[in-house]
Amino acid sequence: MNTQDFIYKTPQLLPDLGSYRAEAPSNIALVKYWGKYGEQLPKNTSISYTLDNCKTKTEVVLKKRIEADDQFHFEVYLDGELKPAFKSKIETFLKRIETYTPFLKSFEFEIHTKNTFPHSSGIASSASGMAALSKCFMAMENSVKPELTDEFISKKTSFLARLGSGSACRSTGGKLVVWGKHQDIEGSSSFFGIDYPYEVHANFRAFQDSILLIDEGQKQVSSSIGHDLMHGHPFAEQRFQQADDNISKLKSILSSGNFDEFFALVESEALSLHAMMMTSSPYFILMKPNTLEVINKIWELRKSEGVQVGFTLDAGANVHLLYPNASSARVRKFINEDLIQFCQGEKVIHDQIQF
Ligand code: PMV
């Protein structure tokens, strides 16, 4: 499928007034995306687990037909409250996708959105948010073009979401999603995410992700600034190569079911992402002292009891504790007895990946 195929070539076809709803989950990357070029294209391939519980639910209401001009006429509401501050990011997104969704300019519309996780929790809602919004736009297109195939809808939804927030293209479908063209992953593309196309060992198909909220504050560095700092970064090329090599390594781990190799790779990915921020110019440390306390406790538990558990991090201080269902009882006890003291307000969000 060519990305030219995603252009909306019949602008005279407009969806009906009314409500279009969708929901999309959050995702957690095992091999991280950090660095982009062109229009939101990734410098390396990434792969993520799709979470079951952390979701954004969105409704777009087309309220009134208008004569299209060079503006978008919309308002954004979070939990029923008008949020003018959210408009500019969404407007940038709408401009980027204009040739793919030209009908939006012919309406006054409202975007109503809510998350199943607390907005201030430090969990990025941009991936699930942009994914849910893209699904609403595709529902509009599908309503006037019922002949669209499922394959087209899923690829174009992910394609649109990518233009909102890169990692959002891994939140529009599938449980283990790859984004970025890679020689070892058939069908992979830098334009949209695809469902991981190979067999996954049962060990990795029933996993828990307990998100330890170390710091609920605003992120110090937005991901767009972070991606930009990879331009001219002294270790950028090595990092992109490392990530692409890790995709190949992870492919064989996912098939063999080896937990030790899995955690070694996933933890190294998380620390490499943070190493990039610590060595950029300007430099940042996004981990907090409690992030390191938690990491050391995880390593101690693994060493002393051989429990299958590991961690990953996003571009922030929170720790995602990853473990197979079989380790659940021990890890839940570990969280309650040894880790909860390091979480702000003792907050933990338990999520899971099952497929
Ligand atoms: O989608 P963005 O531009 O917010 O970038 C997110 C990047 C990380 O979350 C840090 C890593 C990833 O692959 O999800």
Short mmCIF file of C-alpha atoms and ligand atoms in Angstrom, two decimals:
data_model
loop_
_atom_site.label_atom_id
_atom_site.label_comp_id
_atom_site.label_asym_id
_atom_site.label_seq_id
_atom_site.Cartn_x
_atom_site.Cartn_y
_atom_site.Cartn_z
CA MET A 1 0.00 0.00 0.00
CA ASN A 2 1.33 3.40 -1.02
CA THR A 3 0.90 6.37 1.32
CA GLN A 4 -0.54 8.30 -1.66
CA ASP A 5 -3.50 5.93 -1.31
CA PHE A 6 -4.33 7.61 2.02
CA ILE A 7 -5.05 10.96 0.35
CA TYR A 8 -8.77 11.72 0.48
CA LYS A 9 -9.54 12.26 -3.19
CA THR A 10 -13.26 12.99 -2.99
CA PRO A 11 -13.54 16.14 -0.86
CA GLN A 12 -17.15 16.58 -1.95
CA LEU A 13 -18.07 13.51 0.13
CA LEU A 14 -18.80 14.76 3.65
CA PRO A 15 -19.72 12.72 6.72
CA ASP A 16 -23.08 13.34 8.40
CA LEU A 17 -23.43 15.68 11.36
CA GLY A 18 -23.37 13.85 14.68
CA SER A 19 -21.14 11.93 17.01
CA TYR A 20 -18.16 9.68 16.18
CA ARG A 21 -16.63 7.80 19.11
CA ALA A 22 -13.53 5.68 19.63
CA GLU A 23 -11.15 4.56 22.31
CA ALA A 24 -7.46 3.72 22.14
CA PRO A 25 -5.00 2.25 24.63
CA SER A 26 -1.66 3.47 25.88
CA ASN A 27 1.47 1.55 24.89
CA ILE A 28 4.83 0.88 26.47
CA ALA A 29 7.85 0.52 24.20
CA LEU A 30 10.28 -2.38 24.68
CA VAL A 31 12.65 -1.00 22.03
CA LYS A 32 12.37 2.79 22.16
CA TYR A 33 11.74 5.41 19.50
CA TRP A 34 13.87 8.50 20.15
CA GLY A 35 14.87 10.59 17.15
CA LYS A 36 12.88 11.46 14.04
CA TYR A 37 13.20 13.08 10.62
CA GLY A 38 10.94 14.48 7.90
CA GLU A 39 7.24 14.34 8.78
CA GLN A 40 7.32 12.28 11.96
CA LEU A 41 9.38 9.44 10.53
CA PRO A 42 11.43 7.42 13.03
CA LYS A 43 15.23 7.17 12.90
CA ASN A 44 14.99 3.61 14.23
CA THR A 45 12.45 0.83 14.51
CA SER A 46 10.54 0.49 17.80
CA ILE A 47 8.21 -2.13 19.26
CA SER A 48 5.67 -1.81 22.06
CA TYR A 49 3.22 -3.74 24.15
CA THR A 50 -0.34 -2.40 24.06
CA LEU A 51 -1.83 -1.95 27.53
CA ASP A 52 -5.29 -3.29 28.38
CA ASN A 53 -6.53 -0.73 30.92
CA CYS A 54 -4.92 2.69 30.38
CA LYS A 55 -7.04 4.20 27.61
CA THR A 56 -8.31 7.42 26.11
CA LYS A 57 -11.98 7.61 25.14
CA THR A 58 -12.86 10.28 22.61
CA GLU A 59 -15.99 11.58 20.94
CA VAL A 60 -15.88 14.01 18.04
CA VAL A 61 -19.17 15.81 17.46
CA LEU A 62 -19.69 17.38 14.05
CA LYS A 63 -22.06 20.17 15.04
CA LYS A 64 -22.59 22.34 12.00
CA ARG A 65 -21.78 22.42 8.27
CA ILE A 66 -19.84 25.54 7.29
CA GLU A 67 -18.18 26.98 4.22
CA ALA A 68 -14.57 25.74 4.45
CA ASP A 69 -11.97 28.48 4.95
CA ASP A 70 -8.32 28.26 5.96
CA GLN A 71 -9.10 27.64 9.66
CA PHE A 72 -10.21 24.68 11.72
CA HIS A 73 -13.27 25.48 13.85
CA PHE A 74 -13.23 23.29 16.93
CA GLU A 75 -13.11 23.18 20.73
CA VAL A 76 -11.52 20.57 23.01
CA TYR A 77 -12.99 19.30 26.28
CA LEU A 78 -11.25 17.05 28.82
CA ASP A 79 -13.61 15.38 31.32
CA GLY A 80 -16.34 17.79 30.22
CA GLU A 81 -14.22 20.88 30.82
CA LEU A 82 -13.21 23.25 28.02
CA LYS A 83 -9.42 23.08 27.51
CA PRO A 84 -8.19 25.91 25.25
CA ALA A 85 -4.59 24.95 26.16
CA PHE A 86 -4.95 21.64 24.25
CA LYS A 87 -5.95 23.35 21.01
CA SER A 88 -2.59 24.24 19.54
CA LYS A 89 -1.18 20.70 19.60
CA ILE A 90 -4.37 19.37 18.00
CA GLU A 91 -4.36 22.17 15.45
CA THR A 92 -0.81 21.22 14.40
CA PHE A 93 -2.05 17.67 14.00
CA LEU A 94 -5.10 18.74 11.96
CA LYS A 95 -2.89 20.76 9.61
CA ARG A 96 -0.55 17.83 9.10
CA ILE A 97 -3.40 15.49 8.17
CA GLU A 98 -5.34 17.96 6.07
CA THR A 99 -4.90 16.19 2.72
CA TYR A 100 -5.97 12.93 4.33
CA THR A 101 -9.04 14.31 6.16
CA PRO A 102 -10.03 17.47 4.20
CA PHE A 103 -13.68 17.18 5.29
CA LEU A 104 -12.84 18.47 8.80
CA LYS A 105 -12.66 22.06 7.52
CA SER A 106 -16.30 21.89 6.45
CA PHE A 107 -17.56 21.59 10.03
CA GLU A 108 -17.69 23.24 13.39
CA PHE A 109 -16.83 20.42 15.74
CA GLU A 110 -16.11 19.53 19.35
CA ILE A 111 -13.62 17.01 20.69
CA HIS A 112 -14.60 15.44 24.02
CA THR A 113 -11.94 13.28 25.59
CA LYS A 114 -11.25 11.46 28.84
CA ASN A 115 -8.60 9.09 30.11
CA THR A 116 -9.09 6.03 32.29
CA PHE A 117 -5.87 7.01 34.08
CA PRO A 118 -5.25 10.27 35.95
CA HIS A 119 -4.18 13.07 33.61
CA SER A 120 -1.55 14.35 36.03
CA SER A 121 -0.07 10.90 36.60
CA GLY A 122 2.86 11.46 34.28
CA ILE A 123 1.59 8.72 31.98
CA ALA A 124 1.71 10.12 28.47
CA SER A 125 -1.81 10.50 27.12
CA SER A 126 -0.63 11.77 23.74
CA ALA A 127 -0.23 8.28 22.25
CA SER A 128 -3.68 7.04 23.29
CA GLY A 129 -5.20 10.49 22.69
CA MET A 130 -3.94 10.92 19.14
CA ALA A 131 -4.79 7.28 18.37
CA ALA A 132 -8.38 7.66 19.60
CA LEU A 133 -8.82 10.92 17.65
CA SER A 134 -7.48 9.29 14.48
CA LYS A 135 -9.96 6.46 14.91
CA CYS A 136 -12.81 9.00 15.12
CA PHE A 137 -11.65 10.64 11.87
CA MET A 138 -11.43 7.25 10.16
CA ALA A 139 -14.94 6.44 11.37
CA MET A 140 -16.09 9.60 9.55
CA GLU A 141 -14.32 8.55 6.35
CA ASN A 142 -15.68 5.03 6.62
CA SER A 143 -19.22 6.36 7.07
CA VAL A 144 -19.09 7.88 3.58
CA LYS A 145 -16.94 5.11 2.09
CA PRO A 146 -18.32 1.82 3.46
CA GLU A 147 -16.28 -0.09 0.87
CA LEU A 148 -12.96 0.60 2.66
CA THR A 149 -11.16 -2.60 3.62
CA ASP A 150 -10.15 -3.41 7.22
CA GLU A 151 -6.52 -3.39 6.10
CA PHE A 152 -6.84 0.11 4.64
CA ILE A 153 -8.65 1.40 7.74
CA SER A 154 -6.10 -0.01 10.15
CA LYS A 155 -3.11 1.27 8.17
CA LYS A 156 -4.54 4.72 7.56
CA THR A 157 -5.62 5.08 11.21
CA SER A 158 -2.07 4.34 12.35
CA PHE A 159 -0.67 6.59 9.59
CA LEU A 160 -2.82 9.51 10.83
CA ALA A 161 -2.00 8.86 14.49
CA ARG A 162 1.73 8.96 13.68
CA LEU A 163 1.29 12.51 12.40
CA GLY A 164 -0.18 13.46 15.79
CA SER A 165 2.46 11.83 17.97
CA GLY A 166 4.96 9.27 16.65
CA SER A 167 4.36 6.59 19.26
CA ALA A 168 0.57 6.97 18.80
CA CYS A 169 0.84 4.91 15.61
CA ARG A 170 1.55 1.93 17.88
CA SER A 171 -1.75 2.48 19.76
CA THR A 172 -4.33 2.02 17.00
CA GLY A 173 -4.46 -1.79 16.87
CA GLY A 174 -2.62 -4.96 17.86
CA LYS A 175 -1.03 -6.16 21.08
CA LEU A 176 2.63 -6.06 20.11
CA VAL A 177 3.20 -3.39 17.50
CA VAL A 178 6.25 -2.58 15.37
CA TRP A 179 6.84 0.84 13.82
CA GLY A 180 9.71 1.62 11.46
CA LYS A 181 10.97 -0.25 8.41
CA HIS A 182 13.25 -3.10 9.47
CA GLN A 183 14.85 -5.76 7.29
CA ASP A 184 13.97 -8.54 9.75
CA ILE A 185 10.30 -7.60 10.18
CA GLU A 186 8.20 -8.39 7.14
CA GLY A 187 5.69 -5.70 6.21
CA SER A 188 7.19 -3.15 8.61
CA SER A 189 6.88 0.50 7.62
CA SER A 190 8.04 3.88 8.84
CA PHE A 191 4.65 5.31 7.88
CA PHE A 192 2.47 3.21 10.20
CA GLY A 193 2.64 0.54 12.88
CA ILE A 194 1.97 -3.12 12.14
CA ASP A 195 0.98 -6.01 14.34
CA TYR A 196 4.14 -8.02 15.14
CA PRO A 197 3.91 -10.67 12.41
CA TYR A 198 5.65 -13.65 14.07
CA GLU A 199 4.80 -16.25 16.69
CA VAL A 200 5.29 -15.02 20.28
CA HIS A 201 6.21 -17.54 23.01
CA ALA A 202 3.48 -18.03 25.64
CA ASN A 203 5.88 -16.54 28.25
CA PHE A 204 5.41 -13.12 26.67
CA ARG A 205 1.69 -13.26 25.96
CA ALA A 206 0.42 -12.83 29.52
CA PHE A 207 2.35 -9.98 31.08
CA GLN A 208 1.72 -7.43 33.79
CA ASP A 209 2.81 -3.78 33.75
CA SER A 210 2.62 -2.09 37.15
CA ILE A 211 3.34 1.60 36.69
CA LEU A 212 5.00 3.09 39.75
CA LEU A 213 4.22 6.80 39.84
CA ILE A 214 7.48 8.22 41.12
CA ASP A 215 6.83 11.78 40.03
CA GLU A 216 3.47 13.12 38.98
CA GLY A 217 4.78 16.50 37.91
CA GLN A 218 4.95 17.92 34.42
CA LYS A 219 7.69 16.41 32.29
CA GLN A 220 10.82 18.59 32.24
CA VAL A 221 11.39 17.94 28.56
CA SER A 222 8.63 17.45 26.01
CA SER A 223 9.23 14.51 23.69
CA SER A 224 9.40 16.84 20.67
CA ILE A 225 12.32 18.70 22.25
CA GLY A 226 13.87 15.36 23.15
CA HIS A 227 13.60 14.06 19.57
CA ASP A 228 15.13 17.30 18.30
CA LEU A 229 18.11 16.89 20.60
CA MET A 230 19.05 13.75 18.68
CA HIS A 231 20.02 15.98 15.72
CA GLY A 232 23.75 16.52 16.08
CA HIS A 233 23.88 14.29 19.18
CA PRO A 234 27.36 12.72 19.40
CA PHE A 235 25.98 9.19 19.92
CA ALA A 236 22.90 9.40 17.69
CA GLU A 237 24.01 7.06 14.89
CA GLN A 238 25.24 4.42 17.35
CA ARG A 239 21.94 4.65 19.24
CA PHE A 240 19.83 4.15 16.09
CA GLN A 241 21.98 1.17 15.14
CA GLN A 242 21.71 -0.28 18.67
CA ALA A 243 17.92 -0.03 18.58
CA ASP A 244 17.70 -1.70 15.17
CA ASP A 245 20.04 -4.48 16.35
CA ASN A 246 17.87 -4.89 19.46
CA ILE A 247 14.80 -5.43 17.26
CA SER A 248 16.55 -8.43 15.65
CA LYS A 249 17.65 -9.74 19.05
CA LEU A 250 14.19 -9.29 20.52
CA LYS A 251 12.69 -11.21 17.61
CA SER A 252 14.62 -14.33 18.61
CA ILE A 253 13.92 -13.77 22.33
CA LEU A 254 10.18 -13.45 21.68
CA SER A 255 10.26 -16.77 19.91
CA SER A 256 12.47 -18.64 22.44
CA GLY A 257 10.70 -17.31 25.55
CA ASN A 258 13.94 -16.52 27.42
CA PHE A 259 13.08 -14.18 30.31
CA ASP A 260 16.65 -13.29 31.31
CA GLU A 261 17.51 -12.14 27.81
CA PHE A 262 14.20 -10.27 27.56
CA PHE A 263 14.76 -8.25 30.74
CA ALA A 264 18.41 -7.58 29.88
CA LEU A 265 17.42 -6.13 26.52
CA VAL A 266 14.39 -4.16 27.72
CA GLU A 267 16.25 -2.62 30.68
CA SER A 268 19.22 -1.72 28.50
CA GLU A 269 16.83 0.00 26.07
CA ALA A 270 15.30 2.09 28.87
CA LEU A 271 18.70 3.13 30.23
CA SER A 272 20.00 3.87 26.72
CA LEU A 273 17.05 6.21 26.14
CA HIS A 274 17.90 8.08 29.33
CA ALA A 275 21.61 8.02 28.47
CA MET A 276 20.74 9.93 25.28
CA MET A 277 19.07 12.65 27.35
CA MET A 278 21.97 12.79 29.79
CA THR A 279 24.46 13.26 26.95
CA SER A 280 22.56 15.71 24.74
CA SER A 281 23.19 19.44 24.65
CA PRO A 282 21.51 20.78 26.71
CA TYR A 283 21.46 17.67 28.95
CA PHE A 284 18.71 16.40 31.25
CA ILE A 285 18.25 13.85 34.00
CA LEU A 286 14.63 12.73 33.94
CA MET A 287 15.05 9.98 36.53
CA LYS A 288 14.56 10.94 40.18
CA PRO A 289 16.43 9.48 43.17
CA ASN A 290 13.42 7.19 43.80
CA THR A 291 13.62 5.88 40.23
CA LEU A 292 17.11 4.58 41.06
CA GLU A 293 15.97 3.23 44.43
CA VAL A 294 13.29 1.18 42.69
CA ILE A 295 15.66 -0.06 39.98
CA ASN A 296 18.17 -1.24 42.57
CA LYS A 297 15.44 -3.04 44.54
CA ILE A 298 14.31 -4.84 41.38
CA TRP A 299 17.85 -5.99 40.67
CA GLU A 300 18.25 -7.17 44.29
CA LEU A 301 15.03 -9.20 44.16
CA ARG A 302 15.99 -10.77 40.86
CA LYS A 303 19.43 -11.69 42.17
CA SER A 304 18.37 -13.01 45.57
CA GLU A 305 15.21 -14.91 44.58
CA GLY A 306 15.45 -15.32 40.82
CA VAL A 307 12.00 -13.71 40.34
CA GLN A 308 11.16 -12.94 36.71
CA VAL A 309 10.66 -9.18 36.81
CA GLY A 310 12.26 -6.21 35.10
CA PHE A 311 11.63 -2.58 34.35
CA THR A 312 11.33 -0.08 31.58
CA LEU A 313 11.07 3.71 31.59
CA ASP A 314 9.49 6.32 29.36
CA ALA A 315 10.88 9.82 29.01
CA GLY A 316 10.19 10.50 32.68
CA ALA A 317 10.78 9.30 36.23
CA ASN A 318 8.02 6.67 36.49
CA VAL A 319 8.99 3.00 36.47
CA HIS A 320 7.07 0.36 34.53
CA LEU A 321 7.51 -2.96 36.29
CA LEU A 322 7.12 -5.76 33.76
CA TYR A 323 6.55 -9.36 34.85
CA PRO A 324 4.84 -12.50 33.61
CA ASN A 325 1.56 -13.55 35.25
CA ALA A 326 3.42 -16.39 36.95
CA SER A 327 5.45 -13.86 39.00
CA SER A 328 2.36 -11.84 39.99
CA ALA A 329 1.92 -12.97 43.60
CA ARG A 330 5.57 -12.36 44.52
CA VAL A 331 5.84 -9.06 42.65
CA ARG A 332 2.61 -7.62 44.10
CA LYS A 333 3.93 -8.40 47.60
CA PHE A 334 7.27 -6.82 46.63
CA ILE A 335 5.52 -3.67 45.41
CA ASN A 336 3.44 -3.35 48.57
CA GLU A 337 6.27 -4.06 50.99
CA ASP A 338 9.38 -2.63 49.30
CA LEU A 339 8.50 -0.22 46.49
CA ILE A 340 5.35 1.67 47.41
CA GLN A 341 7.35 3.96 49.74
CA PHE A 342 9.14 5.39 46.67
CA CYS A 343 5.92 6.29 44.82
CA GLN A 344 4.43 9.76 45.08
CA GLY A 345 1.22 9.46 47.12
CA GLU A 346 1.87 5.68 47.13
CA LYS A 347 0.30 5.51 43.68
CA VAL A 348 0.64 2.49 41.41
CA ILE A 349 -1.41 1.73 38.31
CA HIS A 350 -1.72 -1.98 37.55
CA ASP A 351 -2.12 -2.74 33.88
CA GLN A 352 -1.62 -5.83 31.76
CA ILE A 353 -1.01 -7.22 28.31
CA GLN A 354 -2.88 -10.41 27.35
CA PHE A 355 -3.06 -12.02 23.92
O1 PMV B 1 5.42 9.79 20.52
P1 PMV B 1 6.36 10.77 21.11
O2 PMV B 1 6.88 11.77 20.12
O3 PMV B 1 5.78 11.41 22.35
O4 PMV B 1 7.68 9.97 21.60
C1 PMV B 1 7.63 9.03 22.64
C2 PMV B 1 8.95 8.39 22.84
C3 PMV B 1 9.07 7.42 24.00
O5 PMV B 1 7.84 7.26 24.68
C4 PMV B 1 10.08 7.94 25.01
C5 PMV B 1 9.56 6.07 23.51
C6 PMV B 1 8.57 5.26 22.73
O6 PMV B 1 9.01 4.58 21.79
O7 PMV B 1 7.38 5.24 23.09
#
